[in-house]
Short mmCIF file of C-alpha atoms in Angstrom, two decimals:
data_model
loop_
_atom_site.label_atom_id
_atom_site.label_comp_id
_atom_site.label_asym_id
_atom_site.label_seq_id
_atom_site.Cartn_x
_atom_site.Cartn_y
_atom_site.Cartn_z
CA MET H 36 -0.74 -4.85 30.21
CA ALA H 37 0.11 -5.07 26.52
CA LYS H 38 3.04 -4.09 24.29
CA HIS H 39 3.12 -1.53 21.50
CA ILE H 40 5.41 0.72 19.49
CA ILE H 41 5.39 4.46 20.20
CA PHE H 42 7.57 7.43 19.25
CA SER H 43 7.93 10.89 20.82
CA ALA H 44 9.73 12.73 18.01
CA THR H 45 9.98 12.34 14.25
CA GLY H 46 13.16 10.98 12.75
CA GLY H 47 14.80 7.74 11.63
CA PRO H 48 13.79 4.22 12.65
CA GLU H 49 15.68 4.64 15.93
CA VAL H 50 12.92 6.92 17.33
CA LEU H 51 10.59 3.90 17.63
CA ARG H 52 10.28 2.43 21.14
CA PHE H 53 8.81 -0.90 22.26
CA SER H 54 6.95 -0.33 25.50
CA GLU H 55 4.11 -1.48 27.74
CA PHE H 56 0.70 0.16 28.10
CA VAL H 57 -2.66 -0.49 29.71
CA PRO H 58 -5.35 -0.95 27.02
CA THR H 59 -8.52 1.09 27.50
CA ASP H 60 -12.01 -0.15 26.72
CA PRO H 61 -13.26 0.68 23.23
CA ALA H 62 -15.41 3.79 22.79
CA PRO H 63 -19.09 3.28 21.90
CA ASP H 64 -18.38 3.15 18.14
CA GLU H 65 -15.16 1.15 18.42
CA VAL H 66 -14.11 -2.47 18.84
CA GLN H 67 -10.95 -3.81 20.45
CA VAL H 68 -8.85 -6.10 18.28
CA GLU H 69 -6.17 -8.49 19.45
CA ASN H 70 -3.79 -8.20 16.52
CA LYS H 71 -2.40 -11.42 15.06
CA ALA H 72 -0.47 -9.85 12.15
CA ILE H 73 0.36 -6.21 11.46
CA GLY H 74 1.00 -4.70 8.04
CA ILE H 75 4.10 -2.54 7.49
CA ASN H 76 3.51 0.14 4.87
CA TYR H 77 5.66 2.86 3.36
CA ILE H 78 3.26 5.49 4.69
CA ASP H 79 4.34 4.41 8.18
CA THR H 80 7.85 5.67 7.38
CA TYR H 81 6.43 8.98 6.15
CA ILE H 82 4.63 9.46 9.46
CA ARG H 83 7.64 8.40 11.53
CA SER H 84 10.03 10.66 9.58
CA GLY H 85 7.79 13.72 9.80
CA LEU H 86 6.73 13.95 6.15
CA TYR H 87 3.18 13.32 7.41
CA PRO H 88 3.68 14.09 11.12
CA PRO H 89 1.21 12.82 13.75
CA ALA H 90 -1.11 15.30 15.45
CA SER H 91 0.56 14.90 18.84
CA PHE H 92 3.24 13.03 20.78
CA PRO H 93 3.79 10.43 22.03
CA SER H 94 2.16 8.68 19.10
CA GLY H 95 1.47 5.14 18.02
CA LEU H 96 2.23 4.00 14.49
CA GLY H 97 0.62 1.80 11.88
CA MET H 98 -2.89 1.64 10.44
CA GLU H 99 -3.27 -1.96 9.24
CA ALA H 100 -3.64 -5.27 11.03
CA ALA H 101 -5.74 -8.42 11.24
CA GLY H 102 -6.89 -10.18 14.37
CA ILE H 103 -9.75 -11.20 16.62
CA VAL H 104 -12.34 -8.91 18.21
CA THR H 105 -12.06 -9.09 22.02
CA LYS H 106 -14.37 -6.24 23.07
CA VAL H 107 -17.21 -4.37 21.35
CA GLY H 108 -18.39 -0.79 21.95
CA SER H 109 -21.95 -0.17 23.11
CA ASN H 110 -23.10 1.25 19.74
CA VAL H 111 -21.68 -1.57 17.62
CA SER H 112 -24.15 -4.23 16.49
CA HIS H 113 -22.76 -5.69 13.25
CA ILE H 114 -19.53 -7.00 14.80
CA LYS H 115 -19.28 -9.37 17.76
CA THR H 116 -16.61 -10.71 20.08
CA GLY H 117 -14.65 -13.50 18.42
CA ASP H 118 -15.05 -12.21 14.86
CA ARG H 119 -12.00 -12.42 12.61
CA VAL H 120 -11.40 -8.93 11.20
CA VAL H 121 -8.95 -6.82 9.24
CA TYR H 122 -8.58 -3.04 9.14
CA ALA H 123 -6.49 -0.54 7.21
CA GLN H 124 -7.68 2.99 7.95
CA SER H 125 -7.61 3.06 11.72
CA SER H 126 -6.20 5.76 13.92
CA LEU H 127 -2.45 5.40 14.43
CA GLY H 128 -1.53 2.55 16.76
CA ALA H 129 -1.78 -0.73 14.85
CA TYR H 130 1.83 -1.55 15.81
CA SER H 131 0.42 -3.06 18.99
CA GLU H 132 -0.74 -6.30 20.55
CA VAL H 133 -4.16 -4.70 21.12
CA HIS H 134 -5.77 -1.79 19.27
CA ASN H 135 -9.13 0.00 19.49
CA VAL H 136 -10.49 0.57 15.99
CA PRO H 137 -13.57 2.41 14.68
CA ALA H 138 -16.08 -0.27 13.72
CA SER H 139 -16.65 1.53 10.41
CA LYS H 140 -13.05 0.76 9.38
CA LEU H 141 -13.28 -3.01 9.88
CA ALA H 142 -14.00 -5.78 7.41
CA ILE H 143 -15.02 -9.27 8.44
CA LEU H 144 -12.29 -11.66 7.33
CA PRO H 145 -13.38 -14.81 5.49
CA ASP H 146 -12.11 -18.08 6.97
CA THR H 147 -10.36 -18.81 3.68
CA ILE H 148 -7.90 -15.94 4.22
CA SER H 149 -5.27 -16.07 6.98
CA PHE H 150 -4.43 -13.22 9.32
CA GLU H 151 -1.02 -12.88 7.69
CA GLN H 152 -2.49 -12.78 4.18
CA ALA H 153 -5.00 -10.14 5.29
CA ALA H 154 -2.49 -7.88 7.07
CA ALA H 155 -0.10 -8.17 4.13
CA SER H 156 -2.69 -7.26 1.51
CA PHE H 157 -5.54 -5.17 2.87
CA LEU H 158 -4.17 -1.62 2.66
CA LYS H 159 -2.16 -2.42 -0.44
CA GLY H 160 -5.08 -4.23 -2.08
CA LEU H 161 -7.51 -1.43 -1.32
CA THR H 162 -4.95 0.95 -2.81
CA VAL H 163 -4.86 -1.02 -6.05
CA TYR H 164 -8.65 -1.12 -6.01
CA PHE H 165 -9.08 2.66 -5.92
CA LEU H 166 -6.23 3.19 -8.40
CA PHE H 167 -7.65 0.73 -10.95
CA TYR H 168 -11.39 1.25 -10.42
CA GLN H 169 -11.82 4.85 -9.29
CA THR H 170 -8.81 7.10 -9.97
CA ASN H 171 -8.66 5.65 -13.47
CA LYS H 172 -10.80 2.78 -14.73
CA ILE H 173 -8.48 0.10 -16.10
CA GLN H 174 -10.05 -1.85 -18.94
CA GLU H 175 -9.13 -5.09 -20.66
CA GLY H 176 -6.34 -4.41 -23.16
CA ASP H 177 -5.16 -1.15 -21.55
CA THR H 178 -1.39 -0.59 -21.42
CA PHE H 179 0.00 1.48 -18.56
CA LEU H 180 3.16 2.09 -16.52
CA PHE H 181 3.42 1.12 -12.85
CA HIS H 182 6.53 2.03 -10.85
CA ALA H 183 7.90 -0.13 -8.00
CA ALA H 184 6.20 -3.18 -9.47
CA ALA H 185 7.96 -5.58 -7.09
CA GLY H 186 6.87 -3.72 -3.96
CA GLY H 187 3.93 -4.58 -1.74
CA VAL H 188 1.41 -2.60 -3.79
CA GLY H 189 3.19 -3.39 -7.03
CA LEU H 190 3.02 -7.19 -6.84
CA ILE H 191 -0.69 -7.02 -6.08
CA ALA H 192 -1.12 -4.57 -8.97
CA CYS H 193 0.68 -6.92 -11.37
CA GLN H 194 -1.66 -9.78 -10.47
CA TRP H 195 -4.76 -7.58 -10.55
CA ALA H 196 -3.86 -6.15 -13.96
CA LYS H 197 -3.40 -9.66 -15.36
CA ALA H 198 -6.79 -10.69 -13.93
CA LEU H 199 -8.37 -7.70 -15.70
CA GLY H 200 -6.64 -8.54 -19.00
CA ALA H 201 -4.60 -5.32 -18.94
CA LYS H 202 -0.95 -4.82 -19.88
CA LEU H 203 1.07 -3.51 -16.94
CA ILE H 204 4.59 -2.29 -17.68
CA GLY H 205 6.38 -2.51 -14.34
CA THR H 206 9.59 -0.81 -13.25
CA ALA H 207 11.97 -2.14 -10.60
CA GLY H 208 15.59 -1.67 -9.57
CA SER H 209 17.10 -5.09 -10.24
CA ASP H 210 16.75 -8.09 -12.52
CA GLU H 211 15.55 -10.14 -9.54
CA LYS H 212 12.76 -7.67 -8.86
CA THR H 213 11.74 -7.42 -12.52
CA ARG H 214 11.48 -11.23 -12.60
CA LEU H 215 9.24 -11.13 -9.53
CA ALA H 216 6.99 -8.56 -11.20
CA GLN H 217 6.83 -10.52 -14.44
CA ASN H 218 6.08 -13.76 -12.60
CA ALA H 219 3.27 -11.95 -10.78
CA GLY H 220 1.65 -10.86 -14.03
CA ALA H 221 3.40 -7.80 -15.41
CA TRP H 222 3.16 -7.72 -19.21
CA GLN H 223 6.65 -6.23 -19.55
CA THR H 224 9.22 -4.91 -17.07
CA ILE H 225 11.94 -2.25 -17.01
CA ASN H 226 15.05 -2.37 -14.82
CA TYR H 227 15.52 1.36 -14.29
CA ASN H 228 19.13 0.88 -13.13
CA ARG H 229 20.24 -0.35 -16.53
CA GLU H 230 17.45 0.67 -18.93
CA ASN H 231 16.06 4.06 -19.86
CA ILE H 232 12.43 4.11 -18.76
CA VAL H 233 11.14 6.49 -21.44
CA GLU H 234 12.99 4.78 -24.29
CA ARG H 235 11.67 1.37 -23.22
CA VAL H 236 8.10 2.68 -22.92
CA LEU H 237 8.36 4.10 -26.45
CA GLU H 238 9.70 0.78 -27.70
CA LEU H 239 7.04 -1.31 -25.95
CA THR H 240 4.18 0.89 -27.17
CA ASN H 241 5.44 1.39 -30.74
CA GLY H 242 6.00 5.08 -30.03
CA LYS H 243 2.54 5.74 -28.61
CA LYS H 244 3.52 5.97 -24.92
CA VAL H 245 0.89 5.20 -22.25
CA ASP H 246 -2.33 6.89 -21.17
CA VAL H 247 -1.70 6.53 -17.43
CA VAL H 248 1.31 6.23 -15.11
CA TYR H 249 0.98 5.07 -11.49
CA ASP H 250 3.93 6.43 -9.51
CA SER H 251 4.62 5.76 -5.83
CA VAL H 252 8.35 6.49 -6.10
CA GLY H 253 8.12 10.28 -6.32
CA GLN H 254 11.07 12.55 -6.95
CA ALA H 255 13.33 10.04 -8.73
CA THR H 256 10.75 9.06 -11.37
CA TRP H 257 8.76 12.30 -11.73
CA LEU H 258 10.15 13.46 -15.08
CA ASP H 259 10.39 9.95 -16.54
CA SER H 260 6.74 9.45 -15.64
CA LEU H 261 5.66 12.63 -17.40
CA ASP H 262 7.77 11.80 -20.45
CA SER H 263 6.19 8.33 -20.66
CA LEU H 264 2.68 9.75 -21.03
CA ALA H 265 0.83 10.20 -24.31
CA PRO H 266 -0.85 13.58 -24.90
CA ARG H 267 -3.65 14.21 -22.36
CA GLY H 268 -2.39 11.28 -20.32
CA LEU H 269 -2.93 10.95 -16.58
CA MET H 270 -0.12 11.07 -14.03
CA VAL H 271 -1.20 9.36 -10.79
CA SER H 272 1.29 10.22 -8.04
CA PHE H 273 0.42 8.19 -4.95
CA GLY H 274 3.67 7.95 -2.97
CA ASN H 275 7.10 9.39 -2.21
CA ALA H 276 9.47 6.45 -1.67
CA SER H 277 12.42 8.40 -3.14
CA GLY H 278 11.34 11.74 -1.65
CA ALA H 279 8.52 14.15 -2.31
CA VAL H 280 8.14 15.94 -5.64
CA LYS H 281 8.73 19.59 -4.74
CA ASP H 282 8.24 22.92 -6.50
CA VAL H 283 6.12 21.42 -9.27
CA ASP H 284 6.06 23.55 -12.40
CA ILE H 285 2.52 22.98 -13.65
CA GLY H 286 3.58 24.47 -16.99
CA LEU H 287 5.37 21.15 -17.63
CA LEU H 288 1.97 19.49 -17.88
CA ASN H 289 1.20 21.74 -20.83
CA LEU H 290 4.62 21.41 -22.46
CA LYS H 291 4.56 17.62 -22.24
CA GLY H 292 1.14 17.18 -23.84
CA SER H 293 -1.65 18.85 -21.83
CA LEU H 294 -1.27 16.19 -19.17
CA PHE H 295 -3.51 15.56 -16.17
CA LEU H 296 -2.07 15.14 -12.66
CA THR H 297 -3.69 13.76 -9.51
CA ARG H 298 -2.42 12.96 -5.99
CA PRO H 299 -5.01 10.50 -4.63
CA SER H 300 -5.18 8.61 -1.35
CA LEU H 301 -7.26 5.79 0.07
CA THR H 302 -8.98 8.11 2.55
CA GLY H 303 -10.24 10.24 -0.34
CA TYR H 304 -11.81 7.32 -2.20
CA ILE H 305 -13.03 4.75 0.34
CA THR H 306 -14.91 6.97 2.76
CA THR H 307 -17.92 4.97 3.99
CA PRO H 308 -18.54 1.47 5.37
CA GLU H 309 -20.51 0.69 2.22
CA GLU H 310 -17.59 1.65 -0.03
CA LEU H 311 -15.24 -0.39 2.17
CA ALA H 312 -17.53 -3.43 1.92
CA VAL H 313 -17.57 -3.27 -1.89
CA ALA H 314 -13.80 -2.85 -2.19
CA SER H 315 -12.92 -5.52 0.38
CA LYS H 316 -15.26 -8.09 -1.23
CA ILE H 317 -13.59 -7.64 -4.61
CA LEU H 318 -10.14 -7.98 -3.02
CA PHE H 319 -11.10 -11.03 -0.92
CA ASP H 320 -12.68 -12.72 -3.95
CA PHE H 321 -9.47 -12.30 -5.95
CA ILE H 322 -7.41 -13.76 -3.08
CA ALA H 323 -9.82 -16.64 -2.45
CA SER H 324 -9.85 -17.53 -6.16
CA GLY H 325 -6.05 -17.58 -6.31
CA LYS H 326 -5.90 -14.76 -8.87
CA ILE H 327 -4.03 -12.71 -6.28
CA LYS H 328 -1.51 -14.59 -4.14
CA VAL H 329 -0.07 -13.02 -1.02
CA ASP H 330 3.11 -14.72 0.16
CA VAL H 331 5.31 -12.95 2.73
CA PRO H 332 8.91 -14.22 2.86
CA GLU H 333 9.96 -15.41 6.32
CA SER H 334 12.81 -12.87 6.15
CA GLN H 335 10.18 -10.10 6.01
CA LYS H 336 8.27 -11.19 9.10
CA PHE H 337 9.50 -9.41 12.22
CA PRO H 338 8.57 -9.64 15.90
CA LEU H 339 6.73 -6.52 17.06
CA SER H 340 9.75 -5.72 19.24
CA GLU H 341 11.91 -5.42 16.09
CA ALA H 342 10.00 -2.58 14.41
CA VAL H 343 13.22 -0.53 14.19
CA ARG H 344 14.95 -3.24 12.18
CA ALA H 345 11.85 -3.73 10.02
CA HIS H 346 11.84 -0.03 9.08
CA GLN H 347 15.58 -0.04 8.40
CA ILE H 348 15.21 -2.96 6.00
CA LEU H 349 12.09 -1.51 4.34
CA GLU H 350 13.81 1.83 3.66
CA SER H 351 16.88 0.09 2.27
CA ARG H 352 14.62 -0.92 -0.63
CA VAL H 353 15.88 -4.51 -0.64
CA THR H 354 12.49 -6.01 0.25
CA HIS H 355 9.92 -7.23 -2.22
CA GLY H 356 6.21 -7.62 -1.69
CA SER H 357 4.80 -7.12 1.80
CA SER H 358 6.39 -7.15 5.25
CA LEU H 359 4.75 -7.92 8.60
CA LEU H 360 5.11 -7.39 12.32
CA ILE H 361 3.99 -10.39 14.37
CA PRO H 362 2.90 -9.66 17.98
#
């Protein structure tokens, strides 16, 4: 027997249940992983709430964890029992002591990176990778706006931008969070609860605005994001923390400067084992070199049994950086 989190209807954190199950053997193209640390991501709340509902019920939750391979499917040859691994694009069910994962979604974890570091950074780091290297190629000297800069993705983005020599302007909702973003590598920060985002962007760019905005907040920042873009700028909407942007008037893109808009996701950019290997190596190299530090506060590490409380705290927007479930 093993323990996992399941839910049988969409809704608030209270729909999550901690229960026992009997693990099955991995399919021919899968491996079984004994999870040592499990990443909590905002997309998990979208799935639980019904914004991105699961295909069927009851359903597991979570797509990211790090651990040790305990069983290997008959078709798998490049991974063996005992390997340290991390994954971030598995089928739902990572909120579990044991999870069967497609071998194509796994990366071998270097000994220099802990399970907690890996589970706290893999999905978020791969997200920054495709945002900075594929959705829009960030170059040395580029200035751009990044919302939620003190969040899990945001703090990695701040460090990554600094490593690339780019100027990230980060937004956050308190002075404490803007300090965290600046300490992580943000060039400048904006406290959106006491500063006007668009006015500050104009001031920081000498009236030029920015060529790209990365926005995971959604509804609350939609218009500010568009108004922060220079003509023919790119709006990258990759999340909905404040709610989804609805009834989009595409004519606004014309009125605000012939803007471009994209809604990318990790599954649309890292689609093969080869692409995953390239992205994960770049991320692991940054972590191993110390250019990206992944430190999870003890207050944001939760026992697997306390997934409800973890989601409540995450959605209260008082956390910073990454949060983990520990089996």
